[in-house]
Amino acid sequence: MRRLGGRGLLLGLAAAAAAAAARWLGWWSDRAGLRLFVPEELARYRGGPGAPGLYLALLGRVYDVSPGRRHYEPGAHYSGFAGRDASRAFVTGDYSEAGLVDDVSDLSFSEVLTLQNWLSFYEKNYELVGRVIGRFYGEDGLPTPTLTRVEAVMARGAEAGQRALQEKQKFPPCNAEWSSGRGSRLWCSTESGGVSRDWVGVPRKLYRPGAKEPHCVCVRTTGPPSDQAPGLTAHANRGDLDNPGLGEYAGCPPLAVACSFPL
């Protein structure tokens, strides 16, 4: 199979990230046949004797978790999630009655993104059967302003993930090792940082805004800069070496693929 290089790989990854973002947002779209529950009705679905089923809700979306009964049935570790929307507890770990609630208004950005990961898990593993009328969906089954705000945070998270992925492709992390006898060593390869590519690169310090310390990345040394506008042919054939966010390691030859720092 032909390996995508440079821009082709970035464009492919960007498209994949955009598709993922669309998938997150697509979860809120209408689906025929979804049932609307009031909270009191959903409370009957706790999997006990005579219960009509075993359901839980996350951000107002109701899933049939019967296939995972051993996790959610009465007496199981996560039984508190059954028959209700306990979105908050998915990220706080507070399984008390006070914590098993759907109020996510004060969750941090990263905590909302954790909820996004949980949504991905339930969408993949369990059947979506309905929506809960209340905080996240109205009586018409449409999203409330509260859900729209959560959705906006998730969209920003998808965009941030896309940018991080693009930066990792542009500046893959170095390989690194340290020993008490030899000191530290940094080096680049075509697989360093878990990024497969058709170039090796050289170690450089990457300074990120707000970060206390730089970290080691592998930098392409030939061809046009990654941020050069498409269609331009004139360049210094130095790859990304002249990026202002980079710095050289003292004592390491500028074009060496490995840097050693003895004790």
Coordinates of C-alpha atoms in Angstrom, one line a residue:
M1 CA 0.0 0.0 0.0
R2 CA 1.3 3.4 -0.9
R3 CA 2.2 5.6 2.1
L4 CA 0.8 9.1 2.1
G5 CA 3.4 11.7 2.6
G6 CA 3.5 15.2 4.0
R7 CA 0.5 17.3 2.8
G8 CA -1.5 14.3 1.5
L9 CA -1.4 12.6 5.0
L10 CA -2.3 15.8 6.7
L11 CA -5.3 16.4 4.4
G12 CA -6.5 12.9 5.0
L13 CA -6.2 13.2 8.7
A14 CA -8.0 16.6 8.7
A15 CA -10.8 15.0 6.7
A16 CA -11.1 12.2 9.1
A17 CA -11.2 14.6 12.1
A18 CA -13.8 16.7 10.3
A19 CA -15.9 13.5 9.8
A20 CA -15.5 12.6 13.4
A21 CA -16.7 16.1 14.4
A22 CA -19.7 15.7 12.1
R23 CA -20.4 12.4 13.7
W24 CA -20.5 13.9 17.2
L25 CA -22.9 16.6 16.1
G26 CA -24.9 14.1 14.1
W27 CA -25.9 12.4 17.3
W28 CA -28.3 15.2 18.0
S29 CA -30.2 14.9 14.7
D30 CA -33.7 13.4 14.5
R31 CA -34.1 9.7 14.2
A32 CA -37.4 8.1 13.4
G33 CA -38.8 5.8 16.0
L34 CA -37.1 7.2 19.1
R35 CA -39.3 7.2 22.1
L36 CA -39.7 10.2 24.5
F37 CA -39.5 9.4 28.2
V38 CA -40.4 11.5 31.2
P39 CA -37.9 10.9 34.1
E40 CA -40.6 9.1 36.2
E41 CA -41.2 6.7 33.4
L42 CA -37.5 6.1 32.8
A43 CA -37.1 5.2 36.5
R44 CA -39.0 2.0 35.9
Y45 CA -36.2 0.7 33.7
R46 CA -33.8 -0.4 36.4
G47 CA -33.7 -4.1 35.5
G48 CA -35.2 -5.4 38.7
P49 CA -38.0 -8.0 38.9
G50 CA -41.0 -6.9 36.9
A51 CA -39.0 -4.0 35.3
P52 CA -39.8 -3.4 31.6
G53 CA -36.1 -3.2 30.7
L54 CA -32.7 -1.9 31.7
Y55 CA -32.0 1.6 30.4
L56 CA -29.8 4.5 31.3
A57 CA -29.5 8.0 29.9
L58 CA -26.5 10.2 29.0
L59 CA -27.0 13.8 28.1
G60 CA -30.7 13.0 27.6
R61 CA -30.1 10.1 25.2
V62 CA -31.6 6.8 26.4
Y63 CA -29.7 3.5 25.8
D64 CA -30.8 -0.1 26.3
V65 CA -27.9 -1.5 28.4
S66 CA -29.5 -5.0 28.8
P67 CA -26.5 -6.6 27.0
G68 CA -24.3 -5.2 29.9
R69 CA -26.7 -6.3 32.6
R70 CA -24.0 -7.5 34.9
H71 CA -22.7 -4.0 35.2
Y72 CA -26.0 -2.1 35.6
E73 CA -28.6 -4.5 37.2
P74 CA -29.6 -4.0 40.8
G75 CA -26.6 -4.7 43.1
A76 CA -24.1 -4.2 40.3
H77 CA -21.3 -1.6 40.6
Y78 CA -23.0 0.8 38.2
S79 CA -26.6 0.1 39.1
G80 CA -27.0 3.7 40.2
F81 CA -26.9 4.8 36.5
A82 CA -29.9 2.7 35.5
G83 CA -33.2 4.3 35.1
R84 CA -32.0 7.8 35.1
D85 CA -29.7 10.4 33.4
A86 CA -26.6 10.6 35.7
S87 CA -24.4 12.4 33.2
R88 CA -22.5 14.3 35.9
A89 CA -21.4 11.1 37.6
F90 CA -19.7 9.8 34.4
V91 CA -16.9 12.3 35.0
T92 CA -17.0 13.1 38.7
G93 CA -17.2 9.5 40.0
D94 CA -19.7 10.6 42.6
Y95 CA -22.2 7.7 42.8
S96 CA -24.2 9.1 45.7
E97 CA -27.8 10.1 45.1
A98 CA -26.6 13.7 45.1
G99 CA -24.0 13.0 42.4
L100 CA -26.1 10.8 40.1
V101 CA -27.7 13.8 38.4
D102 CA -27.8 15.3 34.9
D103 CA -26.5 18.8 35.8
V104 CA -23.3 19.3 33.8
S105 CA -23.4 23.1 33.7
D106 CA -20.2 23.6 35.8
L107 CA -18.1 20.9 34.2
S108 CA -14.8 21.9 32.7
F109 CA -13.9 21.8 29.1
S110 CA -11.9 18.5 29.6
E111 CA -14.7 17.0 31.6
V112 CA -17.2 17.7 28.8
L113 CA -14.8 16.0 26.4
T114 CA -14.8 13.0 28.7
L115 CA -18.6 12.9 28.3
Q116 CA -18.0 12.9 24.6
N117 CA -15.9 9.8 24.9
W118 CA -18.6 8.1 27.0
L119 CA -21.2 9.0 24.2
S120 CA -18.9 7.3 21.7
F121 CA -18.8 4.2 23.9
Y122 CA -22.5 3.9 24.3
E123 CA -23.2 4.7 20.6
K124 CA -20.8 1.9 19.7
N125 CA -22.0 -0.7 22.2
Y126 CA -25.6 -0.1 23.0
E127 CA -28.9 0.6 21.2
L128 CA -30.2 4.2 21.3
V129 CA -33.9 3.9 22.1
G130 CA -35.1 7.3 23.1
R131 CA -34.7 10.7 24.7
V132 CA -35.5 12.1 28.2
I133 CA -37.8 15.1 28.3
G134 CA -36.1 17.6 30.6
R135 CA -32.7 19.3 30.8
F136 CA -31.4 18.2 27.3
Y137 CA -34.6 17.6 25.3
G138 CA -37.9 19.4 25.2
E139 CA -41.4 17.9 25.0
D140 CA -41.0 18.1 21.2
G141 CA -37.9 15.9 21.3
L142 CA -35.7 18.7 20.1
P143 CA -32.4 19.8 21.8
T144 CA -32.7 22.4 24.5
P145 CA -30.3 25.4 24.7
T146 CA -28.4 23.5 27.4
L147 CA -27.7 20.6 25.1
T148 CA -26.7 23.1 22.3
R149 CA -24.1 24.6 24.7
V150 CA -22.7 21.2 25.5
E151 CA -22.6 20.4 21.8
A152 CA -20.7 23.6 21.1
V153 CA -18.0 22.5 23.6
M154 CA -17.7 19.1 22.0
A155 CA -17.3 20.7 18.6
R156 CA -14.5 22.9 20.0
G157 CA -12.9 19.7 21.4
A158 CA -13.1 18.0 18.0
E159 CA -11.4 21.0 16.4
A160 CA -8.7 21.1 19.1
G161 CA -8.1 17.4 18.5
Q162 CA -7.8 18.0 14.8
R163 CA -5.2 20.7 15.4
A164 CA -3.2 18.5 17.8
L165 CA -3.2 15.7 15.3
Q166 CA -2.0 18.0 12.5
E167 CA 0.8 19.4 14.8
K168 CA 1.9 15.8 15.7
Q169 CA 2.1 15.0 12.0
K170 CA 4.1 18.2 11.4
F171 CA 6.3 17.8 14.5
P172 CA 6.4 14.1 15.6
P173 CA 7.8 13.5 19.1
C174 CA 11.4 12.3 19.3
N175 CA 12.4 8.9 20.6
A176 CA 14.1 9.3 24.0
E177 CA 16.1 7.1 26.5
W178 CA 18.0 7.7 29.6
S179 CA 20.4 5.6 31.7
S180 CA 22.4 6.3 34.8
G181 CA 25.6 5.2 33.1
R182 CA 25.2 7.0 29.7
G183 CA 22.9 9.9 30.3
S184 CA 20.2 10.8 27.9
R185 CA 19.7 10.3 24.1
L186 CA 17.2 11.8 21.7
W187 CA 16.7 10.6 18.2
C188 CA 14.4 10.5 15.2
S189 CA 13.2 7.7 12.9
T190 CA 10.5 7.2 10.3
E191 CA 8.3 5.9 13.1
S192 CA 9.2 8.1 16.1
G193 CA 6.3 9.5 18.1
G194 CA 4.1 6.8 16.6
V195 CA 3.9 8.8 13.3
S196 CA 4.7 6.8 10.2
R197 CA 6.2 9.0 7.5
D198 CA 8.7 9.0 4.6
W199 CA 11.2 11.3 6.3
V200 CA 13.3 11.0 9.5
G201 CA 13.9 14.6 10.7
V202 CA 16.3 16.0 13.3
P203 CA 15.7 16.7 17.0
R204 CA 14.6 20.2 18.0
K205 CA 13.0 21.8 21.0
L206 CA 9.4 22.9 20.4
Y207 CA 8.2 25.8 22.5
R208 CA 4.5 26.0 22.9
P209 CA 2.7 29.1 24.2
G210 CA 1.9 28.7 27.8
A211 CA 4.1 25.6 28.3
K212 CA 6.7 25.8 31.0
E213 CA 9.2 23.6 29.2
P214 CA 9.9 22.7 25.5
H215 CA 9.6 19.1 24.4
C216 CA 11.6 17.2 21.7
V217 CA 10.2 16.9 18.3
C218 CA 11.5 15.6 14.9
V219 CA 11.7 18.3 12.2
R220 CA 11.7 17.8 8.5
T221 CA 14.9 19.2 6.9
T222 CA 14.1 19.4 3.2
G223 CA 11.4 20.7 0.9
P224 CA 9.1 23.6 1.5
P225 CA 7.8 24.6 5.0
S226 CA 4.6 22.9 6.0
D227 CA 2.8 26.2 6.2
Q228 CA 3.8 27.4 2.7
A229 CA 0.8 28.2 0.6
P230 CA 0.0 25.5 -2.0
G231 CA 1.2 26.2 -5.5
L232 CA 4.3 28.1 -4.5
T233 CA 7.5 26.6 -5.7
A234 CA 10.1 29.0 -4.3
H235 CA 11.5 27.9 -0.9
A236 CA 14.9 27.5 0.9
N237 CA 14.6 23.6 0.8
R238 CA 15.0 23.6 4.6
G239 CA 11.6 21.9 5.5
D240 CA 10.4 23.3 8.8
L241 CA 13.9 24.1 10.3
D242 CA 13.2 27.8 10.2
N243 CA 9.9 27.6 12.2
P244 CA 10.2 30.3 15.0
G245 CA 8.8 28.0 17.6
L246 CA 11.9 25.7 17.4
G247 CA 15.3 25.8 19.1
E248 CA 18.4 23.7 18.7
Y249 CA 19.9 21.5 21.4
A250 CA 23.3 22.8 22.6
G251 CA 26.1 20.5 21.7
C252 CA 24.1 18.6 19.1
P253 CA 25.1 19.0 15.4
P254 CA 22.3 20.9 13.6
L255 CA 21.5 18.1 11.1
A256 CA 22.2 15.1 13.3
V257 CA 19.3 12.6 13.6
A258 CA 20.4 11.7 17.2
C259 CA 21.6 13.8 20.1
S260 CA 23.5 12.3 23.1
F261 CA 24.0 14.1 26.4
P262 CA 26.4 12.2 28.6
L263 CA 26.4 12.7 32.4

